Short mmCIF file of C-alpha atoms and ligand atoms in Angstrom, two decimals:
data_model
loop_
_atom_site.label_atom_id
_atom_site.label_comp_id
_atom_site.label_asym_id
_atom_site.label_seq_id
_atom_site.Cartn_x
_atom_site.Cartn_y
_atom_site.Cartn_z
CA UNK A 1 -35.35 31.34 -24.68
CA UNK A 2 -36.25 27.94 -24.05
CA UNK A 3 -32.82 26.83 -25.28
CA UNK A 4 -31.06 29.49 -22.77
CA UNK A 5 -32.81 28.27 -19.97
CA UNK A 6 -32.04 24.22 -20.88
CA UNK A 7 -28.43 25.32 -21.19
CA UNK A 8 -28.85 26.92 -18.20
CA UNK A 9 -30.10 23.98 -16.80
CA UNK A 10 -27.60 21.78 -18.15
CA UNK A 11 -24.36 24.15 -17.26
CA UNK A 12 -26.52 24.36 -13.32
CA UNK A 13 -26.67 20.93 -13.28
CA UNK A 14 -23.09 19.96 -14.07
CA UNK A 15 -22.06 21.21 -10.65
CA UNK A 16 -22.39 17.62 -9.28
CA UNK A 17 -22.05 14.32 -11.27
CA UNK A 18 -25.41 13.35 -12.86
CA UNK A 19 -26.97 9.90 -12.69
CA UNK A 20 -25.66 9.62 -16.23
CA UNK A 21 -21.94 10.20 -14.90
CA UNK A 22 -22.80 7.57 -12.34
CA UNK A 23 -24.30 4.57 -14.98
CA UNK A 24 -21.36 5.43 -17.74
CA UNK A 25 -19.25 4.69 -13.80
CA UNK A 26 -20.52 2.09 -13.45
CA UNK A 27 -20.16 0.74 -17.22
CA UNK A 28 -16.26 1.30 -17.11
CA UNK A 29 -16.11 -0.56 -13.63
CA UNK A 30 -17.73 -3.64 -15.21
CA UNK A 31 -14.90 -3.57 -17.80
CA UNK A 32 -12.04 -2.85 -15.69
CA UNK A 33 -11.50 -4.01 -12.25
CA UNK A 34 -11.09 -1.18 -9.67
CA UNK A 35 -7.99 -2.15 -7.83
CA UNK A 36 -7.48 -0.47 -4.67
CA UNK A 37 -4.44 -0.03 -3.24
CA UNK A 38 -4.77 -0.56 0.49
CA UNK A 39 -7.55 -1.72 3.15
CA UNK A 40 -7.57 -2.20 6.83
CA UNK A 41 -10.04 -4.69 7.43
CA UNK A 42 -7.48 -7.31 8.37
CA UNK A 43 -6.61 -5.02 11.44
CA UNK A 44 -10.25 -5.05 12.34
CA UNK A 45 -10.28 -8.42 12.51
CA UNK A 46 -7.74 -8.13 14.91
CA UNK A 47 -8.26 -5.69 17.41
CA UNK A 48 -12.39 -6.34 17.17
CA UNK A 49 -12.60 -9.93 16.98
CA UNK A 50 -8.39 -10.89 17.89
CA UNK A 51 -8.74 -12.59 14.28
CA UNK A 52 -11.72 -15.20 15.38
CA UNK A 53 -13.19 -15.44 12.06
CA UNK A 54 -15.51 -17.58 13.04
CA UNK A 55 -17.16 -15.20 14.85
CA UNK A 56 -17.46 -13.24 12.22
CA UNK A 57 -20.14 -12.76 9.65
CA UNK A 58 -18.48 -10.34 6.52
CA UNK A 59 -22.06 -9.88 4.96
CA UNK A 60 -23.66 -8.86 7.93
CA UNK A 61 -20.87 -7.11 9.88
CA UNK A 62 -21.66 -3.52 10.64
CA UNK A 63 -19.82 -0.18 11.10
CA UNK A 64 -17.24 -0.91 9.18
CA UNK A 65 -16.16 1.13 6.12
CA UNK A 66 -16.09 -2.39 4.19
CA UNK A 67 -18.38 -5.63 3.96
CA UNK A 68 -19.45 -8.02 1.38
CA UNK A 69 -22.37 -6.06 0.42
CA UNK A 70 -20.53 -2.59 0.43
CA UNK A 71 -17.63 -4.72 -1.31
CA UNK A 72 -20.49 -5.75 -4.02
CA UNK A 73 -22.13 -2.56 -4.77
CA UNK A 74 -18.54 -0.46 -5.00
CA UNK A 75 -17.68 -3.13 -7.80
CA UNK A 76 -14.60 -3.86 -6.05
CA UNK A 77 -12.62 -5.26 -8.50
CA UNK A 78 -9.07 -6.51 -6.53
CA UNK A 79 -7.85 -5.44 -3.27
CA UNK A 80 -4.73 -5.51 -2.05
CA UNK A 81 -5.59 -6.27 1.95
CA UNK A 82 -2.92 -4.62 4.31
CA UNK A 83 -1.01 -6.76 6.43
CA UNK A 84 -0.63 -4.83 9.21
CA UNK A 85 0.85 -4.85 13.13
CA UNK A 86 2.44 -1.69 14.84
CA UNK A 87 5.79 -0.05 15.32
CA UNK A 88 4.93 -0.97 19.06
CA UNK A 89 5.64 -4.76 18.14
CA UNK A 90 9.46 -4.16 16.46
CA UNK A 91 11.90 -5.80 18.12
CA UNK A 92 9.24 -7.83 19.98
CA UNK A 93 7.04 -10.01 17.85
CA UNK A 94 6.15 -8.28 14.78
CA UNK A 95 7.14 -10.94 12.81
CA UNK A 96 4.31 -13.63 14.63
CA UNK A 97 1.58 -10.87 14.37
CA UNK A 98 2.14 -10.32 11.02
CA UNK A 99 2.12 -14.25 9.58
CA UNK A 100 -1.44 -13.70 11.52
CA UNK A 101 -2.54 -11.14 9.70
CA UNK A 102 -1.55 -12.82 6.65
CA UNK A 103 -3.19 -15.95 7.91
CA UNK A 104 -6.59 -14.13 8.52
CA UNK A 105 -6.59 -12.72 4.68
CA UNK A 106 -6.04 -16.08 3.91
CA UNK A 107 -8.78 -17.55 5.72
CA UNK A 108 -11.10 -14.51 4.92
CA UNK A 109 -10.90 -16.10 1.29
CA UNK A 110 -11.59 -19.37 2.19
CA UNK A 111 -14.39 -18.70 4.20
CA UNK A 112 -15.98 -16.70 1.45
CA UNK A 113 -15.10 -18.71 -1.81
CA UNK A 114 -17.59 -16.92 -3.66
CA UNK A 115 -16.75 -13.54 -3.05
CA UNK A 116 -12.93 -13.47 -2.77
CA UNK A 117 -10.11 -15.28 -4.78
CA UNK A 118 -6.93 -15.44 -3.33
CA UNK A 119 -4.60 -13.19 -5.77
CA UNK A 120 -0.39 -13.46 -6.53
CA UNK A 121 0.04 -11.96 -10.00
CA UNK A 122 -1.29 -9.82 -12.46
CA UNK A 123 -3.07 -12.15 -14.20
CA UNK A 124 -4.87 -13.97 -11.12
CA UNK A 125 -6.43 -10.20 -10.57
CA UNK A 126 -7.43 -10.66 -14.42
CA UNK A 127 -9.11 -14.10 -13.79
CA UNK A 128 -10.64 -13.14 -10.97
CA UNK A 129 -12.30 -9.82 -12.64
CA UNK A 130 -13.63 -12.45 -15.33
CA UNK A 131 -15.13 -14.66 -12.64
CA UNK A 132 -16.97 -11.58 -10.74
CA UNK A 133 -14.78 -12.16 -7.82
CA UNK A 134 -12.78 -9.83 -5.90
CA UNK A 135 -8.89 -10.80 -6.08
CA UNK A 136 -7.42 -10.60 -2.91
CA UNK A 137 -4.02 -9.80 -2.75
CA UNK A 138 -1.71 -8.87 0.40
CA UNK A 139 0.37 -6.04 1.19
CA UNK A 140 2.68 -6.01 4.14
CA UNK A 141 2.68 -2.27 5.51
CA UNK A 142 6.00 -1.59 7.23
CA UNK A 143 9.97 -3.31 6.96
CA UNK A 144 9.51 -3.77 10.35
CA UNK A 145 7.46 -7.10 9.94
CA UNK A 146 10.84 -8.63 8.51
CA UNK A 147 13.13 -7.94 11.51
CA UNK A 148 15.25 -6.82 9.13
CA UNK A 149 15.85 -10.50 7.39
CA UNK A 150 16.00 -11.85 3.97
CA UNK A 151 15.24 -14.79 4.92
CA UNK A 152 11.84 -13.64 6.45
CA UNK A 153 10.92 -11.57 3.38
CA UNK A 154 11.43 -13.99 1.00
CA UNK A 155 9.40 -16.16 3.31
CA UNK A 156 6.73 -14.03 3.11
CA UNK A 157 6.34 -13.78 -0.64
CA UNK A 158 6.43 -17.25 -0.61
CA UNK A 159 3.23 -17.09 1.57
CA UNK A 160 1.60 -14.59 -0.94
CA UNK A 161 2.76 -11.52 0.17
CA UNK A 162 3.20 -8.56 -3.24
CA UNK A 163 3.73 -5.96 -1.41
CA UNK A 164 6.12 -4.23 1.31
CA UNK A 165 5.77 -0.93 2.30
CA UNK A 166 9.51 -0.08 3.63
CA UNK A 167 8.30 1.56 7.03
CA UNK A 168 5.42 2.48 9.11
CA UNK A 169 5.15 5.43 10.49
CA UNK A 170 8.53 4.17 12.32
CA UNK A 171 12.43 4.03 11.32
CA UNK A 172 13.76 0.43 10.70
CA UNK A 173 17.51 -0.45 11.30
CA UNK A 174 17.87 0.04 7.27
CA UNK A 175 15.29 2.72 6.61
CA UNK A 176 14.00 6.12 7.28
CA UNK A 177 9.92 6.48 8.03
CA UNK A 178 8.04 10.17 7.22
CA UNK A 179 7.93 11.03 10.90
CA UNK A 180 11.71 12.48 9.67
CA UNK A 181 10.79 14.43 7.55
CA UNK A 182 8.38 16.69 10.08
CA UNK A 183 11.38 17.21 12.46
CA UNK A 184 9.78 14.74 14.88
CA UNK A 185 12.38 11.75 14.81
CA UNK A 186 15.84 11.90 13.81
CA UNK A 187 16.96 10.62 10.50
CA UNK A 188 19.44 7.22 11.26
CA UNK A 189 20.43 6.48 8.33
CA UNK A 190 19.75 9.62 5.65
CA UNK A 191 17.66 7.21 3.86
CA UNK A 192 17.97 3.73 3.13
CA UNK A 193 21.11 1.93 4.89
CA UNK A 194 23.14 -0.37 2.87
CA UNK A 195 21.05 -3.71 3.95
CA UNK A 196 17.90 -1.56 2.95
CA UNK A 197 19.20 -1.42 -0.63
CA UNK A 198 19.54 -5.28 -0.18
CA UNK A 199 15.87 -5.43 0.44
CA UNK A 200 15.35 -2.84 -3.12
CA UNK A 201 17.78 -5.55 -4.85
CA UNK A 202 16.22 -8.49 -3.34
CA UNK A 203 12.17 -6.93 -3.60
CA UNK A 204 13.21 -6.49 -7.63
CA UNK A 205 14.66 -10.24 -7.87
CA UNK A 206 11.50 -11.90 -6.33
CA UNK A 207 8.84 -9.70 -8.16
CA UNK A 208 7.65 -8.12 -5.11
CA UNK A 209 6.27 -4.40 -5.03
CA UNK A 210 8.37 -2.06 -3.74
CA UNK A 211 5.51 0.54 -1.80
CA UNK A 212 6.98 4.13 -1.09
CA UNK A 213 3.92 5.71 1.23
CA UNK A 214 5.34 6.14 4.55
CA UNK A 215 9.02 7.16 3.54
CA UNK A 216 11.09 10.23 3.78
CA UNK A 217 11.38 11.87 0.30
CA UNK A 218 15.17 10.96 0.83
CA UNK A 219 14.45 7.12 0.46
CA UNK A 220 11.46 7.57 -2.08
CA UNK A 221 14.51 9.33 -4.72
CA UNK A 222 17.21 6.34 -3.38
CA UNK A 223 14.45 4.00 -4.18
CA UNK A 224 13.33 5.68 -7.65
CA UNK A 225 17.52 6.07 -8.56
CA UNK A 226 18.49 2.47 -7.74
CA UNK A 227 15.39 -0.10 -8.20
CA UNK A 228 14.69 -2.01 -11.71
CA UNK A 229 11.46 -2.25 -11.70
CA UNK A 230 8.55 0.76 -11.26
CA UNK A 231 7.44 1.83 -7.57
CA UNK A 232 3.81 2.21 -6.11
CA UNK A 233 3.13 4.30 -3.28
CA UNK A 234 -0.24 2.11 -2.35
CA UNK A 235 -1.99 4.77 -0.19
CA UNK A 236 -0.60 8.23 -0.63
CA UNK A 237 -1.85 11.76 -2.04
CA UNK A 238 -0.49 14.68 -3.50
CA UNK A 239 1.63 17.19 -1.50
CA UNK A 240 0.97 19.72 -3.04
CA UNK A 241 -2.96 19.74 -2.28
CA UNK A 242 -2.34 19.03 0.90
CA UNK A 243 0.94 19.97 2.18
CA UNK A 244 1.17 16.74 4.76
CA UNK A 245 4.42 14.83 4.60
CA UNK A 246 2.41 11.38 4.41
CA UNK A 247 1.75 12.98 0.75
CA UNK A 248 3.94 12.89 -2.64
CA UNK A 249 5.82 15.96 -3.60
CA UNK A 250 5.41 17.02 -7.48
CA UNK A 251 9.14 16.25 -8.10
CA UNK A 252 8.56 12.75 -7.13
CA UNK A 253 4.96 12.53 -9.05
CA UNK A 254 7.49 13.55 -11.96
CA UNK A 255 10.36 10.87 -11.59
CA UNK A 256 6.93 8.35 -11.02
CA UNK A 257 5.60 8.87 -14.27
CA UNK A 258 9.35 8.67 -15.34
CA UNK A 259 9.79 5.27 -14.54
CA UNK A 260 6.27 4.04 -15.14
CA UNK A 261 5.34 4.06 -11.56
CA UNK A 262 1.74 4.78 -9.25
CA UNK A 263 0.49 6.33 -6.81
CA UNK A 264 -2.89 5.77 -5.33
CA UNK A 265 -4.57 8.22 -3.76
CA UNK A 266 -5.79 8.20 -0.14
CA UNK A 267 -9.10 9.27 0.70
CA UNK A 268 -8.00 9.63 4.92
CA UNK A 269 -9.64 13.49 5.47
CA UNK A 270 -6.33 14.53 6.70
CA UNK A 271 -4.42 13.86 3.65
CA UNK A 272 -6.93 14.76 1.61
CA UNK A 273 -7.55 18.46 2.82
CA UNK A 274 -5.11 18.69 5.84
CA UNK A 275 -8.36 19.15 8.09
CA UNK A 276 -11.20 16.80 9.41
CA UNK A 277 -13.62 16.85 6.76
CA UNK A 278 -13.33 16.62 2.81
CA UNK A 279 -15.68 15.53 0.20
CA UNK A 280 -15.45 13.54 -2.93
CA UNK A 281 -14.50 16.61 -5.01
CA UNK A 282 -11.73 17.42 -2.80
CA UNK A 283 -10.30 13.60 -3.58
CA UNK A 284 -11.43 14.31 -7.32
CA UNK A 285 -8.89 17.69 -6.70
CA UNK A 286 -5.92 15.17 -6.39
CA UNK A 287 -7.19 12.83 -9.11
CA UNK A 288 -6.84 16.56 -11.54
CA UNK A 289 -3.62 17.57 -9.83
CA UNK A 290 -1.43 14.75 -10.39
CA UNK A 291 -3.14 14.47 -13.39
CA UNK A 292 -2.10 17.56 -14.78
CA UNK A 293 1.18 17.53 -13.40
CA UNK A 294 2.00 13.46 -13.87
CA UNK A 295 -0.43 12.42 -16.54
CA UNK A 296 -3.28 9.84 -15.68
CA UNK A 297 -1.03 7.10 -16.29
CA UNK A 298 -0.07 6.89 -12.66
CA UNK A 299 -3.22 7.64 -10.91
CA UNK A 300 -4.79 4.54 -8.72
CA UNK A 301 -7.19 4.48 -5.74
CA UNK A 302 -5.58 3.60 -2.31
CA UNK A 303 -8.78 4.46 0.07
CA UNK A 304 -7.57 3.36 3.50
CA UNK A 305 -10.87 1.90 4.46
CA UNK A 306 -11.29 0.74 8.05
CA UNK A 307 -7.42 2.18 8.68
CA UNK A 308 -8.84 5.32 9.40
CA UNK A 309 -11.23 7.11 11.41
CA UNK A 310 -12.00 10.36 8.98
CA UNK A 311 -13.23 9.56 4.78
CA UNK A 312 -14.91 12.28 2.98
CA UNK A 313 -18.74 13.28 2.63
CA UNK A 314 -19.97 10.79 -0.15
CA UNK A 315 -17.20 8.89 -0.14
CA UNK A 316 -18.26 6.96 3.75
CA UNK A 317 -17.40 3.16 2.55
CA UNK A 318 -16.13 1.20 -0.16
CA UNK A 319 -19.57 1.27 -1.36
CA UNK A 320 -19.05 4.31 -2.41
CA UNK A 321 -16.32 4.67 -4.87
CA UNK A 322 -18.60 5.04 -7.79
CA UNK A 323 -19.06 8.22 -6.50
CA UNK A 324 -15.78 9.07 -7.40
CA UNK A 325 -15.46 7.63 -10.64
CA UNK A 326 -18.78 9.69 -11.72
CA UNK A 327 -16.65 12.82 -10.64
CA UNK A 328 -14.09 12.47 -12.57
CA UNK A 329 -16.71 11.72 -15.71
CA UNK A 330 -18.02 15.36 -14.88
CA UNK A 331 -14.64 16.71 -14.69
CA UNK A 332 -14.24 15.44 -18.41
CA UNK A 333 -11.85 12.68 -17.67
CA UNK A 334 -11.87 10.19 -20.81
CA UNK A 335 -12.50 6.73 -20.22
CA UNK A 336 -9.74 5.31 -20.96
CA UNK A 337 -8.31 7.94 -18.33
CA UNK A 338 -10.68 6.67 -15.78
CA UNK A 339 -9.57 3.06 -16.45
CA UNK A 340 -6.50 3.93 -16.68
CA UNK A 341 -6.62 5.13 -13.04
CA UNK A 342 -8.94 2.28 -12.25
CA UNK A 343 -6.77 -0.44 -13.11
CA UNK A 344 -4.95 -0.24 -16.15
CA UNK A 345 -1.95 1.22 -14.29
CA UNK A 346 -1.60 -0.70 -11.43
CA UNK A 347 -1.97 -4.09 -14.18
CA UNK A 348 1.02 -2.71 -16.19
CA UNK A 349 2.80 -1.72 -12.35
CA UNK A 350 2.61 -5.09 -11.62
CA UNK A 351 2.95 -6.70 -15.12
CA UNK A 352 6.16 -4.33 -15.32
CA UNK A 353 7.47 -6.17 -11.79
CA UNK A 354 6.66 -9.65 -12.85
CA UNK A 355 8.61 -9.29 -16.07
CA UNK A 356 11.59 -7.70 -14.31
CA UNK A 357 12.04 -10.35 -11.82
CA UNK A 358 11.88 -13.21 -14.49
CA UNK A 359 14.65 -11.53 -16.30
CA UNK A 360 16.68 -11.59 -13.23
CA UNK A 361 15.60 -15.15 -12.36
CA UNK A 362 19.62 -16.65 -12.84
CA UNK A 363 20.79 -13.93 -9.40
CA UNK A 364 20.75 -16.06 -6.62
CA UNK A 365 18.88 -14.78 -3.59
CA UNK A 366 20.95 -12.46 -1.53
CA UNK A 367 22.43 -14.30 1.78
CA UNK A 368 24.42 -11.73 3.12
CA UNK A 369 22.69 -10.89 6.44
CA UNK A 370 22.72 -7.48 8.04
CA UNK A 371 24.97 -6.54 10.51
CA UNK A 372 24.65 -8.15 13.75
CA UNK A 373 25.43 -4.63 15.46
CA UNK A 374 23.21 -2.30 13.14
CA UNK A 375 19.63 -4.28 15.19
CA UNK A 376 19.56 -2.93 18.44
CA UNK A 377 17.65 -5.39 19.77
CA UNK A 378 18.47 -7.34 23.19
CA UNK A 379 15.82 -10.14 22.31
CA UNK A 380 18.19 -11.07 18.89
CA UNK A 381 20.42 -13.47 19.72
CA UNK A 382 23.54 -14.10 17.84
CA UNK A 383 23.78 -17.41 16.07
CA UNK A 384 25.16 -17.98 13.00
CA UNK A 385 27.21 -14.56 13.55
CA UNK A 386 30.33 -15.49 15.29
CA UNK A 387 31.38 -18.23 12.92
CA UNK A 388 30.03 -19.95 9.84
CA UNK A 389 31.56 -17.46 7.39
CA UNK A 390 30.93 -13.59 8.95
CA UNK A 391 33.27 -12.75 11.06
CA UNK A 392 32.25 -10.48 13.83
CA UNK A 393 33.10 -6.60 12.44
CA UNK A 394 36.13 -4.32 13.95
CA UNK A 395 33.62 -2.27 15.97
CA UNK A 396 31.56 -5.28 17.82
CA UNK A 397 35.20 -6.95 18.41
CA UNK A 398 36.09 -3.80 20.08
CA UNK A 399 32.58 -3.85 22.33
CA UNK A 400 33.31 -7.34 23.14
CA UNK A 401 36.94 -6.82 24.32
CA UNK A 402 35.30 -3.31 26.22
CA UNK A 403 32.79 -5.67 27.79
CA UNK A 404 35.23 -8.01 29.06
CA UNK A 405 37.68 -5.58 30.18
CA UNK A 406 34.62 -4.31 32.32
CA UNK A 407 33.98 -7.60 33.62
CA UNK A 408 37.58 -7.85 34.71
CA UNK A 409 37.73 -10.78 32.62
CA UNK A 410 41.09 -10.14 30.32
C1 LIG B 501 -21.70 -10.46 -10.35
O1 LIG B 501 -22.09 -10.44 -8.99
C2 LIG B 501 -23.13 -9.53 -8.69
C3 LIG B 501 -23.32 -9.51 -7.19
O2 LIG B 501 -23.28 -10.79 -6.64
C4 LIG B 501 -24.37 -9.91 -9.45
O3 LIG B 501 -25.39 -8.98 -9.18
C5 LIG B 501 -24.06 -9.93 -10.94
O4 LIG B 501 -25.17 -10.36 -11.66
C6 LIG B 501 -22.87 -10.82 -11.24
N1 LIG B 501 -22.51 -10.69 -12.63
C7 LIG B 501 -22.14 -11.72 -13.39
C8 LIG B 501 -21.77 -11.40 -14.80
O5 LIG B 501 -22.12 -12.87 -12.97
C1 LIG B 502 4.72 11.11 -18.46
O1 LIG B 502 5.74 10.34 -19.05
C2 LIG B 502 5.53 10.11 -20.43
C3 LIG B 502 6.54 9.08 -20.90
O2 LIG B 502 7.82 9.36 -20.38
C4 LIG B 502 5.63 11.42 -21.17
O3 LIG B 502 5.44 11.23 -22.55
C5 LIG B 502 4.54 12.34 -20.63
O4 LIG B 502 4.67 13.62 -21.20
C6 LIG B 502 4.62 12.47 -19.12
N1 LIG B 502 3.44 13.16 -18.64
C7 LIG B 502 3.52 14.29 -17.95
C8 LIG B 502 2.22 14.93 -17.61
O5 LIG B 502 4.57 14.80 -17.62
ZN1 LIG B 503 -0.69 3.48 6.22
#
């Protein structure tokens, strides 16, 4: 009797994660770094303080999904901060607002030497975990921040940059964005143009993540078929919970765990439960899916903090990821699953990049640039194009002679 009703007690208490869940949490988060995939508060910076740091205080700022004390109690091991500017600024000046954004992640670690250590490589996120600092990484989220240019990107790693999501939620002039795949904006190049398997070649050379959330399915299978090294899709969740096209179909979840790939999971309400609200067990629902249909070797955490307006009931702020991590404890995920998802997998991601690009470190950097004619972009001017090497192709030879002819020139 007594032992029915304590197993009844035990099996009624199971139903949410138990402040033993949460403790053997936060054990396994003191002995591997959660490494999230993808925060926002770079863009706050912007559009709430137009990146005056100074003005600024991180452990006091309020309603915001992250802060230094939020950052402290969610045991937030590395970060990779997005670097961030709208579709709106392509062809305009994208390229300045996004060496801002990169400057204010920099300066965000200077300011706070104590709290955040600047972070290029697998093992700085490994030092910094020993020192009880959060590594600070940057991700640049969308190819239109390199106005389509080599030169730019390679600039960019240069500056720190490991990441490059291919688009926003916009087409470049070498690559296909989601928004295609809903019907809502044509397809222009059914996937990645030639010059955008430049930037796959070139990403691979230099070590640089290649990040697939935000792509058609088209360019996330070019991308899987043609790049050396493994992908990450830094804030995505699974399809087939939520049937929203910013979320990874199971064949692709496959051909991930294929070729040793991640994807971290998104905890925006609308990709979570394609509605307004969710809770932590409908996140822990996409942690068991791709689970079960990937294996937990490609499972990360790519919250979206402070890039969205909607997170889930117990999951508010980054404060709260233990939360999560207890869940999957109650679900009877292993620990070496749930470090696995914490970090493990995104370390061996990134160890897997680092190793690829130093044994491709005789290929000299790509120099062909992309074709003058494929940027439709009045502000681009033309030097360098007409001589030097590149001749101008058949079909802008033909628009020049059509011009003139117009202009009663010839
Ligand atoms: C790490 O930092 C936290 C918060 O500042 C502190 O409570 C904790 O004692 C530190 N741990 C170590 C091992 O230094
Ligand atoms: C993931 O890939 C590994 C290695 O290729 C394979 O052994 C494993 O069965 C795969 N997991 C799932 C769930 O398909
Ligand atoms: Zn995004």
């Amino acid at each position: 009797m007594l032992l029915g009703l304590s197993l009844l007690m035990f099996f009624t208490c199971r139903c949410v994660s138990s402040d033993e869940d949460l403790s053997r949490a936060l054990k396994l988060m003191s002995e591997t770094p959660l490494i999230d995939g993808h925060n926002d508060l770079p863009w706050q910076m912007r559009i709430q303080f137009n990146n005056q740091l100074n003005k600024v205080d991180l452990n006091t700022l309020e309603n915001m999904h992250t802060n230094i004390p939020k950052i402290k109690t969610g045991r937030l091991g590395a970060q990779f901060w997005s670097a961030y500017v709208p579709c709106e600024t392509q062809y305009k000046d994208a390229v300045r607002q996004t060496l801002e954004q990169i400057d204010v992640i920099h300066r965000m670690c200077q300011k706070y030497p104590d709290v955040f250590m600047f972070a290029k490589s697998s093992r700085d996120i490994k030092d910094a975990f020993a020192r009880n600092k959060t590594a600070s990484l940057i991700g640049v989220e969308g190819g239109h921040s390199i106005d389509s240019s080599l030169g730019t990107l390679r600039t960019m790693y240069q500056l720190g940059v490991r990441y490059l999501t291919l688009t926003h939620s916009c087409n470049t002039p070498w690559a296909d964005n989601w928004l295609v795949d809903t019907g809502s904006e044509p397809s222009e190049h059914n996937g990645l143009s030639p010059f955008g398997k430049q930037v796959i070649a070139e990403m691979n050379r230099m070590g640089m993540l290649i990040d697939l959330s935000h792509v058609t399915v088209r360019v996330m299978h070019q991308v899987l078929d043609m790049s050396k090294a493994p992908v990450i899709f830094s804030h995505s969740s699974a399809f087939a919970v939520c049937p929203h096209k910013r979320n990874v179909p199971d064949e692709v979840l496959k051909r991930v765990n294929e070729t040793g790939g991640i994807v971290m999971i998104n905890f925006y309400n609308d990709y979570v439960t394609c509605s307004q609200t969710a809770t932590v067990a409908n996140v822990a629902d996409h942690f068991d899916h791709i689970r079960k249909v990937a294996g937990a070797g490609i499972i990360g955490f790519g919250g979206d903090y402070d890039g969205v307006e909607r997170v889930p009931e117990g999951l508010e702020d980054v404060s709260k990821v233990p939360n999560l991590v207890a869940e999957l404890l109650r679900r009877g995920w292993s620990d070496q699953e749930v470090k696995a998802a914490l970090g493990d997998n995104l370390l061996r991601v990134f160890q897997k990049v680092e190793e690829i690009a130093e044994s491709l470190r005789k290929l000299s950097p790509d120099d062909v640039p992309i074709p003058y004619d494929e940027v439709k972009n009045p502000c681009r001017t033309s030097t360098g194009y007409s001589r030097g090497g590149i001749s101008p192709s058949p079909l802008s030879l033909a628009a020049l002679l059509i011009t003139l002819a117009l202009q009663k020139l010839i």
